[in-house]
XYZ file of C-alpha atoms in Angstrom:
407
model
C 8.602 -5.269 -4.858
C 5.942 -3.679 -7.023
C 2.370 -2.593 -6.588
C -0.356 -2.630 -9.218
C -1.373 0.635 -10.774
C -4.862 1.686 -11.644
C -5.735 1.007 -15.264
C -8.199 2.636 -17.662
C -6.261 5.884 -17.973
C -8.544 8.778 -18.867
C -8.288 12.492 -19.593
C -9.796 14.128 -16.521
C -11.270 17.584 -15.981
C -10.876 18.679 -12.342
C -13.537 20.771 -10.584
C -13.400 22.567 -7.242
C -16.239 24.553 -5.656
C -15.437 27.156 -3.011
C -18.380 27.119 -0.600
C -16.817 29.548 1.889
C -17.800 29.372 5.524
C -14.611 27.628 6.574
C -15.198 24.612 4.297
C -11.965 22.951 3.163
C -11.043 24.116 -0.329
C -7.912 23.746 -2.454
C -7.813 26.750 -4.755
C -5.070 25.156 -6.876
C -6.606 21.648 -7.070
C -3.022 20.372 -6.915
C -3.834 17.593 -4.451
C -6.797 16.453 -6.536
C -4.494 16.373 -9.571
C -2.060 14.137 -7.659
C -4.943 11.861 -6.686
C -6.053 11.656 -10.313
C -2.517 10.838 -11.446
C -2.262 8.183 -8.721
C -5.410 6.637 -10.211
C -3.777 6.594 -13.634
C -5.725 9.544 -15.077
C -4.294 12.582 -16.839
C -5.629 15.983 -15.696
C -6.195 18.123 -18.783
C -8.231 21.074 -17.463
C -9.408 22.690 -14.229
C -12.507 24.651 -13.285
C -13.091 26.690 -10.117
C -16.568 27.787 -9.041
C -17.842 29.765 -6.048
C -21.195 29.321 -4.371
C -22.738 30.055 -0.992
C -24.217 26.552 -0.910
C -24.204 23.516 -3.232
C -26.911 23.414 -5.909
C -29.318 20.586 -5.051
C -29.416 19.265 -8.625
C -26.000 19.982 -10.185
C -23.848 20.983 -7.174
C -22.203 23.887 -9.000
C -25.304 25.412 -10.628
C -26.722 25.253 -14.152
C -24.607 28.095 -15.554
C -21.315 26.625 -14.369
C -22.504 23.173 -15.475
C -22.883 24.495 -19.015
C -19.409 26.081 -18.771
C -18.046 22.759 -17.537
C -19.681 20.897 -20.439
C -17.997 23.237 -22.934
C -14.649 22.753 -21.155
C -15.021 18.956 -21.321
C -15.707 19.152 -25.065
C -12.851 21.586 -25.703
C -10.279 19.576 -23.719
C -11.420 16.168 -24.937
C -12.050 15.008 -21.396
C -13.268 11.479 -20.688
C -14.347 12.108 -17.110
C -14.938 14.888 -14.575
C -13.588 14.672 -11.017
C -14.987 16.882 -8.232
C -12.870 17.813 -5.204
C -15.934 17.510 -2.955
C -18.367 14.704 -2.168
C -21.435 14.604 -4.425
C -24.828 13.185 -3.556
C -26.062 10.274 -5.707
C -28.645 12.575 -7.332
C -26.063 15.266 -8.138
C -23.717 12.665 -9.612
C -26.466 11.172 -11.793
C -27.694 14.600 -12.989
C -24.164 15.754 -13.839
C -23.451 12.619 -15.872
C -26.647 13.142 -17.839
C -25.852 16.821 -18.395
C -22.173 16.397 -19.283
C -22.343 13.111 -21.153
C -19.214 11.740 -19.436
C -18.469 9.850 -16.241
C -18.479 11.958 -13.071
C -16.499 10.999 -9.989
C -16.224 12.728 -6.629
C -13.258 12.863 -4.240
C -14.521 9.950 -2.156
C -15.036 7.696 -5.176
C -11.579 8.559 -6.521
C -9.853 7.706 -3.233
C -11.775 4.431 -3.057
C -10.627 3.524 -6.587
C -6.999 4.116 -5.619
C -7.365 2.096 -2.440
C -8.996 -0.789 -4.346
C -6.064 -0.949 -6.775
C -3.336 -0.666 -4.123
C -4.549 -2.985 -1.341
C -2.252 -6.004 -1.149
C -3.018 -7.936 2.025
C -6.112 -10.030 2.694
C -7.178 -7.619 5.426
C -6.609 -4.561 3.263
C -8.724 -5.983 0.459
C -11.552 -6.752 2.904
C -11.417 -3.218 4.280
C -11.480 -1.600 0.842
C -14.348 -3.802 -0.351
C -16.364 -2.876 2.721
C -15.801 0.850 2.131
C -16.691 0.501 -1.561
C -19.927 -1.350 -0.840
C -20.956 1.201 1.791
C -20.316 3.948 -0.760
C -22.115 2.073 -3.553
C -25.172 1.197 -1.470
C -26.265 4.845 -1.552
C -25.714 5.112 -5.306
C -27.718 2.204 -6.693
C -30.308 4.701 -7.878
C -27.655 6.094 -10.239
C -26.200 2.803 -11.461
C -29.381 0.741 -11.857
C -31.965 3.103 -13.339
C -32.310 0.751 -16.336
C -33.317 -2.145 -14.036
C -36.141 -0.548 -12.072
C -38.758 -2.903 -13.427
C -40.488 -5.293 -11.094
C -39.367 -8.917 -10.792
C -41.228 -11.874 -9.347
C -43.280 -14.938 -10.102
C -42.337 -18.570 -10.677
C -38.648 -19.181 -11.464
C -37.540 -15.680 -10.508
C -35.528 -14.465 -7.526
C -37.355 -12.300 -5.031
C -40.948 -11.986 -4.090
C -43.793 -10.566 -6.190
C -43.164 -6.956 -7.090
C -39.578 -6.885 -5.799
C -37.491 -4.548 -7.923
C -34.020 -5.420 -9.216
C -32.595 -2.494 -7.268
C -34.060 -3.934 -4.066
C -32.444 -7.308 -4.773
C -29.076 -5.652 -5.335
C -29.437 -3.562 -2.200
C -30.240 -6.674 -0.170
C -27.263 -8.565 -1.644
C -24.957 -5.644 -0.857
C -26.305 -5.494 2.694
C -25.624 -9.212 3.210
C -22.091 -8.854 1.835
C -21.430 -5.881 4.145
C -22.520 -7.947 7.156
C -20.210 -10.811 6.123
C -17.255 -8.438 5.638
C -17.790 -6.821 9.033
C -17.777 -10.238 10.708
C -14.523 -11.195 8.972
C -12.913 -7.868 9.864
C -13.997 -8.302 13.492
C -12.141 -11.619 13.460
C -9.039 -9.922 12.011
C -9.299 -7.229 14.683
C -9.417 -9.892 17.424
C -6.376 -11.595 15.904
C -4.477 -8.303 15.887
C -5.521 -7.757 19.503
C -4.090 -11.165 20.432
C -0.818 -10.293 18.689
C -0.651 -6.932 20.487
C -1.275 -8.538 23.887
C 1.506 -11.012 23.140
C 3.871 -8.122 22.406
C 2.743 -6.371 25.590
C 3.502 -9.469 27.674
C 6.949 -9.553 26.082
C 7.464 -5.915 27.076
C 7.766 -4.755 23.460
C 7.935 -0.991 22.907
C 5.673 -0.121 19.962
C 6.388 2.735 17.555
C 4.086 3.673 14.652
C 4.818 5.904 11.670
C 1.909 8.217 10.920
C 1.537 11.284 8.736
C 0.009 12.849 5.662
C 0.140 10.760 2.511
C 3.329 11.150 0.434
C 5.284 12.574 3.384
C 7.843 9.776 2.950
C 6.781 7.318 5.675
C 7.572 4.171 3.700
C 10.944 5.553 2.582
C 11.784 6.347 6.211
C 10.562 2.899 7.297
C 12.819 1.218 4.725
C 15.793 3.349 5.763
C 15.383 2.514 9.464
C 14.763 -1.244 9.264
C 16.388 -2.061 5.901
C 13.071 -3.303 4.531
C 11.781 -3.323 0.967
C 8.292 -1.908 1.418
C 6.979 -0.263 -1.726
C 7.691 3.475 -1.774
C 6.983 5.974 -4.546
C 6.405 9.702 -5.032
C 2.631 9.361 -5.236
C -0.378 9.530 -2.947
C -1.259 6.293 -1.127
C 1.699 4.359 -2.523
C 1.207 1.777 0.223
C -1.924 0.914 2.191
C -1.149 -2.144 4.280
C 0.441 -1.919 7.709
C 3.927 -3.449 7.838
C 5.705 -4.169 11.150
C 9.402 -4.887 11.628
C 11.889 -5.037 14.514
C 14.180 -2.012 14.890
C 17.310 -2.487 17.021
C 18.518 0.625 18.865
C 22.200 0.427 19.742
C 22.106 3.197 22.374
C 19.341 1.386 24.278
C 20.626 -2.112 23.427
C 17.043 -3.187 22.822
C 14.636 -3.590 19.922
C 11.321 -1.871 19.306
C 8.569 -2.752 16.841
C 8.160 -0.185 14.064
C 4.908 -0.114 12.053
C 4.291 1.730 8.796
C 0.621 2.728 8.489
C -1.603 4.136 5.751
C -1.223 7.859 5.081
C -3.885 10.390 6.037
C -5.416 12.965 3.715
C -7.829 15.883 3.838
C -11.477 14.813 3.700
C -10.577 11.136 4.078
C -13.898 9.322 3.520
C -15.457 8.491 6.876
C -16.277 5.005 5.581
C -12.552 4.412 5.081
C -11.679 5.587 8.591
C -14.223 3.113 9.975
C -13.295 0.314 7.575
C -9.578 0.688 8.367
C -10.143 0.648 12.137
C -8.197 -2.605 12.528
C -5.194 -1.230 10.626
C -5.270 2.179 12.292
C -5.489 0.427 15.664
C -1.726 -0.110 15.346
C -1.363 3.655 15.762
C -3.971 3.853 18.534
C -2.161 1.158 20.557
C 1.379 2.486 20.023
C 3.641 3.712 22.822
C 5.114 6.406 20.565
C 4.113 7.966 17.244
C 6.588 9.220 14.673
C 4.607 11.970 12.954
C 6.290 12.268 9.561
C 5.900 15.697 7.955
C 6.893 16.858 4.478
C 9.169 19.730 5.496
C 9.113 21.162 1.952
C 5.314 21.234 1.623
C 3.804 24.732 1.270
C 0.751 23.523 3.243
C 2.719 21.786 5.990
C 0.667 23.258 8.859
C -2.677 22.314 7.296
C -1.472 18.742 6.743
C -0.369 18.467 10.373
C -3.772 19.663 11.553
C -5.489 17.040 9.385
C -3.326 14.265 10.828
C -4.157 15.424 14.362
C -7.860 15.401 13.468
C -7.734 11.779 12.280
C -5.690 10.783 15.342
C -8.423 12.250 17.542
C -11.024 10.267 15.587
C -9.235 6.968 16.326
C -8.558 7.911 19.985
C -4.811 8.283 19.464
C -4.456 12.034 19.991
C -2.892 11.763 23.461
C -0.075 9.396 22.502
C 3.408 10.899 22.704
C 4.886 12.029 19.383
C 8.177 12.868 17.780
C 7.840 15.195 14.802
C 9.985 13.953 11.915
C 10.450 16.714 9.338
C 11.346 14.637 6.283
C 12.690 15.895 2.922
C 14.533 18.778 4.589
C 17.131 18.446 1.809
C 14.495 19.968 -0.507
C 14.407 23.185 1.549
C 16.173 26.289 0.348
C 19.488 26.998 2.099
C 17.944 29.917 4.005
C 15.222 27.636 5.412
C 17.408 24.741 6.524
C 18.002 24.317 10.279
C 21.454 24.871 11.749
C 21.018 21.709 13.818
C 18.832 18.678 13.249
C 17.039 18.316 16.613
C 14.995 20.768 18.666
C 11.710 21.060 20.550
C 8.700 22.599 18.816
C 6.243 24.474 21.038
C 2.701 24.424 19.694
C -0.374 26.427 20.619
C -1.449 25.667 24.172
C 2.116 25.143 25.362
C 2.467 21.582 24.104
C 6.144 20.790 23.450
C 7.139 18.034 21.015
C 10.661 16.887 20.062
C 11.398 17.539 16.409
C 14.080 16.102 14.159
C 14.934 17.009 10.582
C 15.780 14.069 8.315
C 16.206 13.097 4.708
C 15.035 9.498 4.556
C 16.224 9.283 0.961
C 19.808 10.353 1.692
C 20.131 9.216 5.331
C 20.632 12.631 6.946
C 19.296 12.882 10.507
C 18.611 9.157 10.945
C 21.238 8.839 13.700
C 19.596 11.706 15.577
C 16.188 10.068 15.161
C 17.528 6.793 16.546
C 18.861 8.783 19.517
C 15.417 10.198 20.218
C 13.875 6.720 19.979
C 16.483 5.317 22.383
C 15.800 8.106 24.875
C 12.058 7.431 24.672
C 12.608 3.700 25.203
C 14.903 4.219 28.206
C 12.434 6.739 29.611
C 10.039 3.929 30.520
C 7.566 3.957 27.630
C 4.758 5.827 29.423
C 5.150 9.046 27.461
C 1.555 10.071 26.869
C 0.734 13.757 26.557
C -2.417 15.033 28.313
C -3.036 18.083 26.123
C -3.422 17.956 22.331
C -3.358 21.434 20.891
C -3.460 21.836 17.129
C -0.186 22.634 15.355
C 0.758 26.292 14.991
C 0.009 27.495 11.471
C 3.230 29.543 11.509
C 5.546 26.553 12.001
C 8.927 27.173 10.333
C 12.289 25.418 10.706
C 14.116 26.378 13.894
C 17.025 28.812 13.625
C 18.598 28.372 17.052
C 21.082 26.008 18.669
C 19.676 22.679 19.727
C 19.923 20.420 22.765
C 21.043 16.765 22.892
C 18.330 14.253 22.100
C 18.251 12.628 25.531
C 17.883 15.957 27.333
C 15.034 16.945 25.033
C 13.000 13.838 25.750
C 13.653 14.158 29.493
C 12.236 17.712 29.385
C 9.391 16.476 27.147
C 8.414 13.758 29.640
């Protein structure tokens, strides 16, 4: 099974602005580079700037804008990608100043989502998010059409500008998309109620993008969902039956879209129907990239999005994937333990390599114990993950005993 890639490859110059004050900032711009590569672009240069607050006109200030223009010329860049969200005015001014296309983080993520969505629902959700994003940027895209239209044989009333016509058309399309997505949401609700009546235990895979969720999903249910070492390789929720031999019963396992830092709010709202699979689950498998140097920050971001979709109190099992990529000194002596987070919250943790199959038997054991435990495994407190999380170095307990203590 294949997925389309984004075309129109371009040489991209990456820009990050450190605003201080606790604002999220990636000093290496590595994640932005991965996003650009996922969109089919080639990062050729990077620029870091520091400001107390964004410049109203050019975001990074006139001096840095001139430095950026020289860097674009020197590197032969075709576009500039900012790691933050730009206002429509800032985006328009930067394009005029630099002479190349300017894209912000939100626009880049939307481009990737538009190219990767496969299902009917996914395409509707992406189109809705794109139109909501575009509706605030018509001033940038339609400056050449701001002449008045009207009179006999013309659309619109006397004096109605082209930009106003486009804004009205976008507004009508947004309304139509919301109605269709509401229908999809009701259909999903009907399917969920049917599973509830059948007593189905629902498990959802969640986690930061590129943590290996789809690879783990394929390994557990022998599916062929698209999986690749790139951000947002898959967007559409896929659900399959997973038979657990220890419990002698099946559960439904759903693979959901990955989360990411500064996920556009329009996407969180537009993907409400898809993310509802996680919000309605009996158990969440929080897949973590065990080899990531920013593991703790990624876990915090996932918890933040879970809180936004009212899924923060659902019981979790932490699945530390890609543990085979850890150095020997960092690898656990056993594959299952309990991780205690800030606030005293205790969560079962299992180390796996979805690619090679290590730890999958232990994970199935944890799932069986959760299923036999009755299914009502919600956690009342939801403390953020400890920033000092490291692989455990002590002996571990059997899976069933862990989940009994967890409950």
